[in-house]
Amino acid sequence: MKVLIVKTSSMGDVIHTFPAVEDAVRNRPDISFDWCVEEPFAGIVALHPAIGAIHKVAVRRWRKRLFDGGTWREMSGLRRALRASRYDLVIDAQGLLKSALVAIQAGAPIAGFDRASAREPSATLFYQRKYAAPRDLHAIERTRRLFGLALGYQPDLSALESGIVPPAGALRGVEGKTAFLLHGTSREDKKWPAEDWIGTARELADRQFTPVVTWSNEAEKKVAEVIADAVPKTVLVAKSPLADVAAILGRSTLVIGADTGLTHLASAFGLPTVAIFLATEPGLTGPRGKFASTLLAPAGGKVTPAEVVAEAERLLARRAISPLVGENGFSRS
């Protein structure tokens, strides 16, 4: 059986789909999976060894250039590639009108959330098979239920595995424990103040960690440079391809991040991960994992560096490593 997964974006949403893929691989070894995703996240999808062909879409870019001949050629090329693959089933794991319109290009039956479960009920007009997954469940659990219902098995929701491993690569010239500080995020109200990142970096440096920061745009670059200037032990990684950042991230001892896709990736790698949520509710979309934890700012309050570092120590202790004794990281289970 050949199945196409449609989950085009965002990075966090893509990562939240990996446990469902892992369930399916274990329960239905007769199925092969391909994936349709926005082009910036193709490298993230490639981290799962069970995914075969990766079809890239550029819905955001196509919308801006809808009357451009190149746009129509790209869309036609996608349709031809999907039809030529002859899928037995398409699973629209996104539940949006845009994802449904991508899914129908494959010319195969489409499975997705039912009207009460889909994020945009209009998407269900294009589905032949519709399944309930309550919207008050975490996105990971909703997707696992959808895959199980569509493919005929009962997922073991007591276990959570992403099935992904970091790509090859490492942070050169740095030995010992590293703490990747993911300060960048898409919305201003999600951003933790630079002074709090500096305070956290100082506390970690005092505990023999090497803080690591990077950036993807000019605004993030300024924050990264401020942190690195204030805490000289900090390693500033220049703007890099996502695969390179994922490789460095995946070999970190500890990750502390805002509500951003790379924070979800860290938890999916099984790393001790502290997520700082300031303006969004983590209950439905926050990082999940045995070594992941979310600190939510109280109404009218804030999350402090001391709280973040204390939570990081708790997670590291759970992995039987104390951040105070100078050990060089940990081995993954």
mmCIF file of C-alpha atoms in Angstrom:
data_model
loop_
_atom_site.group_PDB
_atom_site.id
_atom_site.type_symbol
_atom_site.label_atom_id
_atom_site.label_comp_id
_atom_site.label_asym_id
_atom_site.label_seq_id
_atom_site.Cartn_x
_atom_site.Cartn_y
_atom_site.Cartn_z
ATOM 1 C CA MET A 1 0.000 0.000 0.000
ATOM 2 C CA LYS A 2 1.294 3.435 -0.918
ATOM 3 C CA VAL A 3 0.237 6.457 1.159
ATOM 4 C CA LEU A 4 0.868 10.164 0.683
ATOM 5 C CA ILE A 5 0.972 12.364 3.782
ATOM 6 C CA VAL A 6 -0.073 15.979 3.296
ATOM 7 C CA LYS A 7 1.209 18.184 6.108
ATOM 8 C CA THR A 8 2.682 21.209 4.452
ATOM 9 C CA SER A 9 3.576 23.504 7.357
ATOM 10 C CA SER A 10 4.545 24.848 9.863
ATOM 11 C CA MET A 11 7.746 23.260 11.177
ATOM 12 C CA GLY A 12 6.124 22.446 14.499
ATOM 13 C CA ASP A 13 3.099 20.904 12.779
ATOM 14 C CA VAL A 14 5.368 18.767 10.610
ATOM 15 C CA ILE A 15 7.305 17.550 13.661
ATOM 16 C CA HIS A 16 4.058 16.773 15.482
ATOM 17 C CA THR A 17 3.244 14.287 12.694
ATOM 18 C CA PHE A 18 6.329 12.105 13.200
ATOM 19 C CA PRO A 19 4.889 10.029 16.091
ATOM 20 C CA ALA A 20 1.925 9.092 13.868
ATOM 21 C CA VAL A 21 4.333 7.961 11.158
ATOM 22 C CA GLU A 22 6.264 5.922 13.718
ATOM 23 C CA ASP A 23 3.025 4.259 14.878
ATOM 24 C CA ALA A 24 2.125 3.401 11.302
ATOM 25 C CA VAL A 25 5.551 1.966 10.518
ATOM 26 C CA ARG A 26 5.279 -0.371 13.506
ATOM 27 C CA ASN A 27 1.677 -1.403 12.938
ATOM 28 C CA ARG A 28 1.533 -1.456 9.132
ATOM 29 C CA PRO A 29 4.938 -2.513 7.741
ATOM 30 C CA ASP A 30 3.218 -3.162 4.418
ATOM 31 C CA ILE A 31 2.751 0.573 3.818
ATOM 32 C CA SER A 32 5.232 2.931 2.174
ATOM 33 C CA PHE A 33 4.956 6.643 2.856
ATOM 34 C CA ASP A 34 5.688 9.755 0.817
ATOM 35 C CA TRP A 35 5.101 13.329 2.006
ATOM 36 C CA CYS A 36 3.972 16.643 0.525
ATOM 37 C CA VAL A 37 5.403 19.645 2.391
ATOM 38 C CA GLU A 38 6.328 23.313 1.969
ATOM 39 C CA GLU A 39 9.802 23.554 0.450
ATOM 40 C CA PRO A 40 11.563 25.088 3.513
ATOM 41 C CA PHE A 41 10.646 22.059 5.615
ATOM 42 C CA ALA A 42 11.603 19.279 3.195
ATOM 43 C CA GLY A 43 14.841 18.719 5.116
ATOM 44 C CA ILE A 44 12.888 18.210 8.335
ATOM 45 C CA VAL A 45 10.645 15.579 6.728
ATOM 46 C CA ALA A 46 13.764 13.816 5.428
ATOM 47 C CA LEU A 47 14.863 13.164 9.027
ATOM 48 C CA HIS A 48 12.387 10.282 9.268
ATOM 49 C CA PRO A 49 13.841 7.158 7.636
ATOM 50 C CA ALA A 50 10.418 5.791 6.657
ATOM 51 C CA ILE A 51 9.635 8.657 4.288
ATOM 52 C CA GLY A 52 10.349 7.969 0.632
ATOM 53 C CA ALA A 53 9.654 10.673 -1.942
ATOM 54 C CA ILE A 54 9.210 14.226 -0.672
ATOM 55 C CA HIS A 55 7.042 16.440 -2.882
ATOM 56 C CA LYS A 56 7.676 20.139 -2.330
ATOM 57 C CA VAL A 57 4.973 22.769 -2.503
ATOM 58 C CA ALA A 58 5.284 26.538 -2.265
ATOM 59 C CA VAL A 59 1.742 27.635 -1.463
ATOM 60 C CA ARG A 60 2.840 30.858 0.200
ATOM 61 C CA ARG A 61 5.006 31.859 -2.734
ATOM 62 C CA TRP A 62 2.445 30.705 -5.316
ATOM 63 C CA ARG A 63 -0.241 32.886 -3.740
ATOM 64 C CA LYS A 64 1.913 35.964 -4.243
ATOM 65 C CA ARG A 65 2.614 35.100 -7.889
ATOM 66 C CA LEU A 66 -0.642 33.492 -8.921
ATOM 67 C CA PHE A 67 -0.595 34.974 -12.435
ATOM 68 C CA ASP A 68 3.046 34.135 -13.089
ATOM 69 C CA GLY A 69 3.668 31.462 -15.719
ATOM 70 C CA GLY A 70 6.370 29.864 -13.579
ATOM 71 C CA THR A 71 3.901 29.371 -10.747
ATOM 72 C CA TRP A 72 1.503 27.467 -12.983
ATOM 73 C CA ARG A 73 4.322 25.329 -14.339
ATOM 74 C CA GLU A 74 5.372 24.403 -10.807
ATOM 75 C CA MET A 75 1.814 23.551 -9.801
ATOM 76 C CA SER A 76 1.315 21.467 -12.928
ATOM 77 C CA GLY A 77 4.581 19.669 -12.263
ATOM 78 C CA LEU A 78 3.452 18.820 -8.752
ATOM 79 C CA ARG A 79 0.144 17.455 -10.029
ATOM 80 C CA ARG A 80 1.907 15.278 -12.617
ATOM 81 C CA ALA A 81 4.344 13.924 -10.033
ATOM 82 C CA LEU A 82 1.576 13.094 -7.575
ATOM 83 C CA ARG A 83 -0.592 11.413 -10.213
ATOM 84 C CA ALA A 84 2.374 9.420 -11.521
ATOM 85 C CA SER A 85 3.043 8.061 -8.022
ATOM 86 C CA ARG A 86 -0.345 6.273 -8.025
ATOM 87 C CA TYR A 87 -1.131 6.525 -4.332
ATOM 88 C CA ASP A 88 -3.670 4.207 -2.763
ATOM 89 C CA LEU A 89 -4.563 6.769 -0.106
ATOM 90 C CA VAL A 90 -3.807 10.366 0.831
ATOM 91 C CA ILE A 91 -3.927 11.411 4.491
ATOM 92 C CA ASP A 92 -4.526 15.130 4.904
ATOM 93 C CA ALA A 93 -3.129 15.543 8.406
ATOM 94 C CA GLN A 94 -3.525 19.317 8.358
ATOM 95 C CA GLY A 95 -7.257 19.789 7.998
ATOM 96 C CA LEU A 96 -7.089 23.079 6.116
ATOM 97 C CA LEU A 97 -8.632 24.091 2.822
ATOM 98 C CA LYS A 98 -5.167 24.692 1.329
ATOM 99 C CA SER A 99 -3.975 21.213 2.340
ATOM 100 C CA ALA A 100 -7.137 19.615 0.971
ATOM 101 C CA LEU A 101 -6.598 21.364 -2.361
ATOM 102 C CA VAL A 102 -3.071 19.950 -2.439
ATOM 103 C CA ALA A 103 -4.333 16.488 -1.486
ATOM 104 C CA ILE A 104 -6.838 16.255 -4.362
ATOM 105 C CA GLN A 105 -4.019 16.710 -6.863
ATOM 106 C CA ALA A 106 -2.932 13.108 -6.210
ATOM 107 C CA GLY A 107 -6.184 11.736 -7.640
ATOM 108 C CA ALA A 108 -6.556 9.187 -4.825
ATOM 109 C CA PRO A 109 -9.039 8.745 -1.955
ATOM 110 C CA ILE A 110 -8.407 11.246 0.820
ATOM 111 C CA ALA A 111 -8.673 10.539 4.541
ATOM 112 C CA GLY A 112 -8.856 13.385 7.025
ATOM 113 C CA PHE A 113 -10.523 14.786 10.088
ATOM 114 C CA ASP A 114 -14.308 14.979 10.162
ATOM 115 C CA ARG A 115 -16.143 18.304 10.152
ATOM 116 C CA ALA A 116 -16.120 18.641 13.947
ATOM 117 C CA SER A 117 -12.395 17.872 14.125
ATOM 118 C CA ALA A 118 -10.869 19.722 11.158
ATOM 119 C CA ARG A 119 -9.312 23.133 11.704
ATOM 120 C CA GLU A 120 -11.251 24.364 8.659
ATOM 121 C CA PRO A 121 -14.486 22.373 8.220
ATOM 122 C CA SER A 122 -14.673 23.301 4.530
ATOM 123 C CA ALA A 123 -11.672 21.044 3.907
ATOM 124 C CA THR A 124 -13.786 17.976 4.659
ATOM 125 C CA LEU A 125 -15.803 18.536 1.475
ATOM 126 C CA PHE A 126 -12.872 16.985 -0.395
ATOM 127 C CA TYR A 127 -12.441 13.921 1.836
ATOM 128 C CA GLN A 128 -13.837 10.476 1.073
ATOM 129 C CA ARG A 129 -12.986 9.146 4.550
ATOM 130 C CA LYS A 130 -13.565 11.289 7.628
ATOM 131 C CA TYR A 131 -12.550 10.521 11.198
ATOM 132 C CA ALA A 132 -13.143 12.113 14.595
ATOM 133 C CA ALA A 133 -10.248 13.353 16.703
ATOM 134 C CA PRO A 134 -11.431 15.856 19.329
ATOM 135 C CA ARG A 135 -9.916 19.303 18.970
ATOM 136 C CA ASP A 136 -9.196 19.535 22.708
ATOM 137 C CA LEU A 137 -6.502 16.866 22.349
ATOM 138 C CA HIS A 138 -2.866 17.712 21.737
ATOM 139 C CA ALA A 139 -1.975 17.946 18.042
ATOM 140 C CA ILE A 140 0.308 14.906 18.309
ATOM 141 C CA GLU A 141 -2.443 12.743 19.765
ATOM 142 C CA ARG A 142 -5.001 13.990 17.226
ATOM 143 C CA THR A 143 -2.733 13.037 14.352
ATOM 144 C CA ARG A 144 -1.892 9.649 15.836
ATOM 145 C CA ARG A 145 -5.605 8.892 16.156
ATOM 146 C CA LEU A 146 -6.253 9.997 12.584
ATOM 147 C CA PHE A 147 -3.537 7.703 11.204
ATOM 148 C CA GLY A 148 -4.726 4.782 13.315
ATOM 149 C CA LEU A 149 -8.337 5.150 12.178
ATOM 150 C CA ALA A 150 -7.383 5.654 8.545
ATOM 151 C CA LEU A 151 -4.939 2.742 8.438
ATOM 152 C CA GLY A 152 -6.715 0.277 10.707
ATOM 153 C CA TYR A 153 -4.779 -0.011 13.967
ATOM 154 C CA GLN A 154 -4.928 1.270 17.538
ATOM 155 C CA PRO A 155 -1.951 3.483 18.429
ATOM 156 C CA ASP A 156 -0.341 2.953 21.821
ATOM 157 C CA LEU A 157 -0.803 6.439 23.220
ATOM 158 C CA SER A 158 1.121 5.549 26.385
ATOM 159 C CA ALA A 159 4.364 5.614 24.354
ATOM 160 C CA LEU A 160 5.733 8.491 22.310
ATOM 161 C CA GLU A 161 8.498 8.076 19.746
ATOM 162 C CA SER A 162 9.321 10.368 16.848
ATOM 163 C CA GLY A 163 11.589 7.962 14.958
ATOM 164 C CA ILE A 164 13.947 10.744 13.844
ATOM 165 C CA VAL A 165 17.667 11.173 14.400
ATOM 166 C CA PRO A 166 19.831 14.276 13.945
ATOM 167 C CA PRO A 167 21.569 14.672 10.588
ATOM 168 C CA ALA A 168 25.334 14.331 10.395
ATOM 169 C CA GLY A 169 27.327 17.313 11.553
ATOM 170 C CA ALA A 170 28.572 18.946 14.731
ATOM 171 C CA LEU A 171 29.630 22.212 16.312
ATOM 172 C CA ARG A 172 33.334 22.528 15.575
ATOM 173 C CA GLY A 173 35.886 23.554 18.145
ATOM 174 C CA VAL A 174 33.590 23.164 21.137
ATOM 175 C CA GLU A 175 33.998 20.455 23.748
ATOM 176 C CA GLY A 176 31.935 19.666 26.806
ATOM 177 C CA LYS A 177 28.331 20.515 27.510
ATOM 178 C CA THR A 178 26.417 22.807 25.183
ATOM 179 C CA ALA A 179 23.116 24.600 25.702
ATOM 180 C CA PHE A 180 21.383 25.778 22.538
ATOM 181 C CA LEU A 181 19.352 28.923 23.235
ATOM 182 C CA LEU A 182 16.574 29.281 20.655
ATOM 183 C CA HIS A 183 15.595 32.910 21.133
ATOM 184 C CA GLY A 184 14.065 33.513 17.676
ATOM 185 C CA THR A 185 10.366 33.073 17.009
ATOM 186 C CA SER A 186 7.829 34.363 14.513
ATOM 187 C CA ARG A 187 5.741 36.643 16.745
ATOM 188 C CA GLU A 188 6.852 39.518 18.931
ATOM 189 C CA ASP A 189 4.606 38.471 21.813
ATOM 190 C CA LYS A 190 6.321 35.057 21.899
ATOM 191 C CA LYS A 191 9.778 36.546 22.378
ATOM 192 C CA TRP A 192 11.514 36.345 25.739
ATOM 193 C CA PRO A 193 13.428 39.575 26.504
ATOM 194 C CA ALA A 194 17.094 39.658 25.523
ATOM 195 C CA GLU A 195 18.117 40.422 29.119
ATOM 196 C CA ASP A 196 16.499 37.168 30.236
ATOM 197 C CA TRP A 197 18.410 35.223 27.577
ATOM 198 C CA ILE A 198 21.587 36.911 28.802
ATOM 199 C CA GLY A 199 20.799 36.000 32.407
ATOM 200 C CA THR A 200 20.174 32.402 31.394
ATOM 201 C CA ALA A 201 23.379 32.223 29.366
ATOM 202 C CA ARG A 202 25.372 33.550 32.346
ATOM 203 C CA GLU A 203 23.913 30.993 34.734
ATOM 204 C CA LEU A 204 24.624 28.190 32.279
ATOM 205 C CA ALA A 205 28.171 29.395 31.685
ATOM 206 C CA ASP A 206 28.710 29.364 35.459
ATOM 207 C CA ARG A 207 27.670 25.706 35.363
ATOM 208 C CA GLN A 208 30.287 24.860 32.724
ATOM 209 C CA PHE A 209 27.914 24.912 29.753
ATOM 210 C CA THR A 210 28.788 26.565 26.468
ATOM 211 C CA PRO A 211 25.744 28.588 25.375
ATOM 212 C CA VAL A 212 25.030 28.435 21.628
ATOM 213 C CA VAL A 213 22.918 30.936 19.678
ATOM 214 C CA THR A 214 22.085 31.435 16.018
ATOM 215 C CA TRP A 215 19.824 33.575 13.868
ATOM 216 C CA SER A 216 17.745 33.514 10.688
ATOM 217 C CA ASN A 217 17.025 37.211 10.096
ATOM 218 C CA GLU A 218 18.491 40.591 10.988
ATOM 219 C CA ALA A 219 16.350 41.109 14.085
ATOM 220 C CA GLU A 220 17.397 37.722 15.463
ATOM 221 C CA LYS A 221 21.015 38.460 14.567
ATOM 222 C CA LYS A 222 20.990 41.547 16.782
ATOM 223 C CA VAL A 223 19.660 39.559 19.744
ATOM 224 C CA ALA A 224 22.168 36.758 19.185
ATOM 225 C CA GLU A 225 25.016 39.246 19.067
ATOM 226 C CA VAL A 226 23.806 40.958 22.255
ATOM 227 C CA ILE A 227 23.804 37.607 24.075
ATOM 228 C CA ALA A 228 27.235 36.661 22.744
ATOM 229 C CA ASP A 229 28.700 40.075 23.651
ATOM 230 C CA ALA A 230 27.323 39.895 27.201
ATOM 231 C CA VAL A 231 28.442 36.299 27.804
ATOM 232 C CA PRO A 232 31.787 35.799 26.007
ATOM 233 C CA LYS A 233 31.683 32.020 26.388
ATOM 234 C CA THR A 234 28.695 31.968 24.020
ATOM 235 C CA VAL A 235 29.209 30.490 20.546
ATOM 236 C CA LEU A 236 27.457 32.467 17.824
ATOM 237 C CA VAL A 237 26.532 30.276 14.851
ATOM 238 C CA ALA A 238 26.057 32.270 11.662
ATOM 239 C CA LYS A 239 22.838 31.964 9.678
ATOM 240 C CA SER A 240 22.944 28.414 8.305
ATOM 241 C CA PRO A 241 20.834 25.935 6.335
ATOM 242 C CA LEU A 242 18.182 24.267 8.449
ATOM 243 C CA ALA A 243 19.904 20.864 8.172
ATOM 244 C CA ASP A 244 23.122 22.311 9.618
ATOM 245 C CA VAL A 245 21.280 23.923 12.509
ATOM 246 C CA ALA A 246 19.416 20.643 13.138
ATOM 247 C CA ALA A 247 22.734 18.773 13.291
ATOM 248 C CA ILE A 248 24.142 21.144 15.919
ATOM 249 C CA LEU A 249 20.857 21.163 17.815
ATOM 250 C CA GLY A 250 20.642 17.379 17.852
ATOM 251 C CA ARG A 251 24.019 17.047 19.546
ATOM 252 C CA SER A 252 23.378 19.622 22.254
ATOM 253 C CA THR A 253 23.295 18.645 25.907
ATOM 254 C CA LEU A 254 20.395 20.962 26.644
ATOM 255 C CA VAL A 255 17.986 23.130 24.651
ATOM 256 C CA ILE A 256 16.097 26.154 25.919
ATOM 257 C CA GLY A 257 13.723 27.713 23.440
ATOM 258 C CA ALA A 258 10.838 30.028 22.781
ATOM 259 C CA ASP A 259 7.670 28.773 21.099
ATOM 260 C CA THR A 260 9.318 27.962 17.777
ATOM 261 C CA GLY A 261 9.743 25.000 15.438
ATOM 262 C CA LEU A 262 13.310 24.210 16.476
ATOM 263 C CA THR A 263 12.182 23.818 20.089
ATOM 264 C CA HIS A 264 9.743 21.145 18.922
ATOM 265 C CA LEU A 265 12.552 19.525 16.956
ATOM 266 C CA ALA A 266 14.734 19.370 20.065
ATOM 267 C CA SER A 267 12.023 17.559 22.016
ATOM 268 C CA ALA A 268 11.477 15.185 19.084
ATOM 269 C CA PHE A 269 15.195 14.357 19.190
ATOM 270 C CA GLY A 270 14.685 13.358 22.836
ATOM 271 C CA LEU A 271 16.827 16.178 24.207
ATOM 272 C CA PRO A 272 16.264 17.824 27.592
ATOM 273 C CA THR A 273 14.204 20.762 26.355
ATOM 274 C CA VAL A 274 12.760 23.703 28.261
ATOM 275 C CA ALA A 275 10.164 25.632 26.261
ATOM 276 C CA ILE A 276 9.218 29.159 27.308
ATOM 277 C CA PHE A 277 5.633 30.069 26.396
ATOM 278 C CA LEU A 278 4.619 33.679 26.904
ATOM 279 C CA ALA A 279 1.580 34.272 24.681
ATOM 280 C CA THR A 280 0.391 30.873 23.459
ATOM 281 C CA GLU A 281 -1.224 27.906 25.172
ATOM 282 C CA PRO A 282 1.091 24.855 25.231
ATOM 283 C CA GLY A 283 -1.632 22.351 26.093
ATOM 284 C CA LEU A 284 -2.590 21.677 22.466
ATOM 285 C CA THR A 285 0.646 22.333 20.601
ATOM 286 C CA GLY A 286 3.504 22.498 23.118
ATOM 287 C CA PRO A 287 6.596 20.251 22.979
ATOM 288 C CA ARG A 288 6.031 16.708 24.145
ATOM 289 C CA GLY A 289 8.500 14.104 25.286
ATOM 290 C CA LYS A 290 9.967 12.424 28.326
ATOM 291 C CA PHE A 291 12.604 15.121 28.655
ATOM 292 C CA ALA A 292 10.588 18.126 27.497
ATOM 293 C CA SER A 293 9.012 20.691 29.770
ATOM 294 C CA THR A 294 7.106 23.925 29.226
ATOM 295 C CA LEU A 295 7.188 26.998 31.449
ATOM 296 C CA LEU A 296 4.107 29.165 30.912
ATOM 297 C CA ALA A 297 4.166 32.798 31.967
ATOM 298 C CA PRO A 298 1.351 33.530 34.446
ATOM 299 C CA ALA A 299 -1.150 36.256 33.635
ATOM 300 C CA GLY A 300 0.599 39.554 34.196
ATOM 301 C CA GLY A 301 3.787 37.769 35.199
ATOM 302 C CA LYS A 302 6.955 36.468 33.588
ATOM 303 C CA VAL A 303 9.254 33.489 33.386
ATOM 304 C CA THR A 304 12.621 34.165 35.015
ATOM 305 C CA PRO A 305 16.083 32.862 34.086
ATOM 306 C CA ALA A 306 16.347 31.238 37.517
ATOM 307 C CA GLU A 307 13.147 29.267 36.863
ATOM 308 C CA VAL A 308 14.374 28.190 33.444
ATOM 309 C CA VAL A 309 17.747 27.007 34.708
ATOM 310 C CA ALA A 310 16.147 25.178 37.647
ATOM 311 C CA GLU A 311 13.836 23.359 35.234
ATOM 312 C CA ALA A 312 16.787 22.520 32.993
ATOM 313 C CA GLU A 313 18.623 21.020 35.962
ATOM 314 C CA ARG A 314 15.572 18.938 36.804
ATOM 315 C CA LEU A 315 15.395 17.551 33.266
ATOM 316 C CA LEU A 316 19.116 16.817 33.171
ATOM 317 C CA ALA A 317 18.869 15.042 36.518
ATOM 318 C CA ARG A 318 16.118 12.915 35.033
ATOM 319 C CA ARG A 319 18.686 11.734 32.525
ATOM 320 C CA ALA A 320 20.947 10.869 35.463
ATOM 321 C CA ILE A 321 23.313 13.765 34.724
ATOM 322 C CA SER A 322 23.979 16.688 37.030
ATOM 323 C CA PRO A 323 24.866 19.948 35.274
ATOM 324 C CA LEU A 324 27.023 20.867 38.257
ATOM 325 C CA VAL A 325 29.675 18.155 37.999
ATOM 326 C CA GLY A 326 31.083 19.021 34.603
ATOM 327 C CA GLU A 327 30.171 15.862 32.678
ATOM 328 C CA ASN A 328 30.241 15.962 28.914
ATOM 329 C CA GLY A 329 26.655 15.434 27.894
ATOM 330 C CA PHE A 330 24.710 12.211 27.842
ATOM 331 C CA SER A 331 23.985 9.146 25.768
ATOM 332 C CA ARG A 332 20.567 8.829 24.223
ATOM 333 C CA SER A 333 18.325 5.941 25.070
#
